[in-house]
């Protein structure tokens, strides 16, 4: 009996000061709203995903841009047929070797990679923990997205 009582208390202890957040997260899951795509012209296109992040984000999590790009490509691939993506490693290497890439015209970047479209994601905020909580691991990303 004592063992089961301890297991019952575990979610409340993991929630820290916000003891109700952890059980609510486990029960209700994701809390983001799904929206319909506004741009529907990626079918059959070769797309380069270019992500610009603040230096602080790159310092705290050097793989944040790569992870976001790969996750975005996978989600798009699930919804859009016949879409192809430029290898993200090539884009990342280009960004590291050309620090002034941000001032280049998007058309020049697109032609460099043979891309029909560029999905440009400006990474404004990236966190891996819930604000004001040290133990609730739930990431948040705030971006601005453009298509060229």
Short mmCIF file of C-alpha atoms in Angstrom, two decimals:
data_model
loop_
_atom_site.label_atom_id
_atom_site.label_comp_id
_atom_site.label_asym_id
_atom_site.label_seq_id
_atom_site.Cartn_x
_atom_site.Cartn_y
_atom_site.Cartn_z
CA UNK A 1 0.00 0.00 0.00
CA UNK A 2 2.80 2.38 0.90
CA UNK A 3 4.49 1.70 -2.46
CA UNK A 4 1.35 2.71 -4.40
CA UNK A 5 0.93 5.86 -2.32
CA UNK A 6 4.51 6.86 -3.22
CA UNK A 7 3.79 6.30 -6.91
CA UNK A 8 0.68 8.45 -6.57
CA UNK A 9 2.74 11.32 -5.11
CA UNK A 10 5.48 11.11 -7.75
CA UNK A 11 3.74 13.31 -10.39
CA UNK A 12 3.10 16.00 -7.79
CA UNK A 13 6.73 15.99 -6.67
CA UNK A 14 8.01 16.17 -10.27
CA UNK A 15 5.89 19.21 -10.97
CA UNK A 16 7.87 21.43 -8.59
CA UNK A 17 6.02 24.56 -7.56
CA UNK A 18 3.47 24.00 -10.31
CA UNK A 19 2.42 20.63 -8.96
CA UNK A 20 -0.69 20.50 -11.14
CA UNK A 21 1.17 21.02 -14.46
CA UNK A 22 2.85 17.63 -14.67
CA UNK A 23 -0.33 15.52 -14.19
CA UNK A 24 -2.24 17.84 -16.56
CA UNK A 25 0.51 17.49 -19.17
CA UNK A 26 0.53 13.70 -18.84
CA UNK A 27 -3.27 13.45 -19.04
CA UNK A 28 -4.02 16.06 -21.70
CA UNK A 29 -0.77 15.97 -23.67
CA UNK A 30 0.16 18.69 -26.11
CA UNK A 31 -1.33 22.11 -25.59
CA UNK A 32 -0.69 23.70 -28.98
CA UNK A 33 -3.37 24.57 -31.45
CA UNK A 34 -3.28 23.06 -34.95
CA UNK A 35 -3.88 25.39 -37.87
CA UNK A 36 -4.33 24.83 -41.59
CA UNK A 37 -1.41 25.60 -43.89
CA UNK A 38 -1.61 28.99 -45.57
CA UNK A 39 0.92 28.12 -48.28
CA UNK A 40 0.13 25.00 -50.30
CA UNK A 41 2.62 25.19 -53.19
CA UNK A 42 5.35 22.79 -52.00
CA UNK A 43 4.14 19.69 -53.86
CA UNK A 44 6.83 18.51 -56.27
CA UNK A 45 9.26 21.25 -55.22
CA UNK A 46 12.84 21.10 -53.93
CA UNK A 47 12.92 23.05 -50.67
CA UNK A 48 15.84 24.44 -48.67
CA UNK A 49 15.12 25.03 -45.00
CA UNK A 50 17.24 27.96 -43.84
CA UNK A 51 17.13 28.84 -40.16
CA UNK A 52 18.51 32.00 -38.61
CA UNK A 53 18.91 31.96 -34.86
CA UNK A 54 20.03 34.44 -32.27
CA UNK A 55 23.65 33.93 -31.15
CA UNK A 56 22.44 33.19 -27.61
CA UNK A 57 20.33 30.29 -28.90
CA UNK A 58 23.26 28.90 -30.88
CA UNK A 59 25.43 29.15 -27.77
CA UNK A 60 22.95 27.46 -25.42
CA UNK A 61 21.93 24.73 -27.87
CA UNK A 62 24.21 24.44 -30.91
CA UNK A 63 21.96 21.81 -32.49
CA UNK A 64 18.68 23.72 -32.14
CA UNK A 65 18.70 24.94 -35.76
CA UNK A 66 19.51 21.51 -37.16
CA UNK A 67 16.92 19.76 -34.99
CA UNK A 68 14.22 22.28 -35.92
CA UNK A 69 15.02 21.98 -39.62
CA UNK A 70 14.97 18.18 -39.61
CA UNK A 71 11.74 18.05 -37.59
CA UNK A 72 10.11 20.60 -39.92
CA UNK A 73 11.16 18.63 -42.98
CA UNK A 74 9.73 15.42 -41.53
CA UNK A 75 6.39 17.05 -40.68
CA UNK A 76 6.12 18.60 -44.13
CA UNK A 77 7.09 15.30 -45.77
CA UNK A 78 4.19 13.60 -43.95
CA UNK A 79 1.65 16.11 -45.32
CA UNK A 80 3.01 17.09 -48.76
CA UNK A 81 3.56 14.57 -51.53
CA UNK A 82 6.64 14.57 -53.75
CA UNK A 83 8.43 17.31 -51.81
CA UNK A 84 12.22 17.09 -51.69
CA UNK A 85 14.58 18.81 -49.29
CA UNK A 86 18.14 20.02 -49.66
CA UNK A 87 20.40 18.07 -47.31
CA UNK A 88 20.42 20.06 -44.09
CA UNK A 89 24.08 19.33 -43.43
CA UNK A 90 24.99 21.25 -46.61
CA UNK A 91 22.95 24.26 -45.52
CA UNK A 92 24.45 24.18 -42.02
CA UNK A 93 27.98 23.97 -43.43
CA UNK A 94 27.23 26.88 -45.79
CA UNK A 95 25.99 29.01 -42.87
CA UNK A 96 29.08 28.25 -40.80
CA UNK A 97 31.52 28.94 -43.65
CA UNK A 98 29.77 32.14 -44.82
CA UNK A 99 29.01 34.23 -41.76
CA UNK A 100 27.58 36.99 -43.96
CA UNK A 101 24.98 34.64 -45.50
CA UNK A 102 22.22 36.54 -43.69
CA UNK A 103 22.79 39.56 -45.96
CA UNK A 104 22.66 37.51 -49.18
CA UNK A 105 19.52 37.62 -51.32
CA UNK A 106 17.35 34.52 -50.80
CA UNK A 107 17.30 33.94 -54.56
CA UNK A 108 21.10 33.56 -54.52
CA UNK A 109 20.96 31.10 -51.62
CA UNK A 110 18.20 29.16 -53.35
CA UNK A 111 20.12 28.90 -56.62
CA UNK A 112 23.25 27.80 -54.75
CA UNK A 113 21.38 24.74 -53.48
CA UNK A 114 19.20 24.20 -56.55
CA UNK A 115 16.07 24.88 -54.51
CA UNK A 116 12.72 25.92 -55.95
CA UNK A 117 11.58 27.34 -52.60
CA UNK A 118 13.27 28.48 -49.41
CA UNK A 119 11.54 27.95 -46.10
CA UNK A 120 13.16 30.68 -44.01
CA UNK A 121 12.66 30.28 -40.28
CA UNK A 122 13.79 33.02 -37.94
CA UNK A 123 14.27 31.49 -34.51
CA UNK A 124 13.32 34.10 -31.92
CA UNK A 125 13.12 31.96 -28.77
CA UNK A 126 14.08 28.39 -27.99
CA UNK A 127 13.74 26.83 -24.54
CA UNK A 128 13.75 23.26 -23.30
CA UNK A 129 12.10 23.84 -19.91
CA UNK A 130 8.81 25.40 -18.95
CA UNK A 131 9.26 29.06 -17.89
CA UNK A 132 9.44 29.52 -14.11
CA UNK A 133 9.98 25.78 -13.57
CA UNK A 134 13.26 23.97 -13.22
CA UNK A 135 11.94 20.43 -13.54
CA UNK A 136 9.13 20.48 -16.09
CA UNK A 137 10.90 19.70 -19.33
CA UNK A 138 8.69 21.04 -22.10
CA UNK A 139 10.23 22.94 -24.95
CA UNK A 140 8.91 26.09 -26.57
CA UNK A 141 9.86 27.57 -29.88
CA UNK A 142 8.88 31.00 -31.15
CA UNK A 143 9.59 31.59 -34.83
CA UNK A 144 8.74 33.74 -37.79
CA UNK A 145 8.35 31.78 -41.01
CA UNK A 146 8.62 33.02 -44.59
CA UNK A 147 8.62 31.28 -47.98
CA UNK A 148 10.77 32.53 -50.84
#
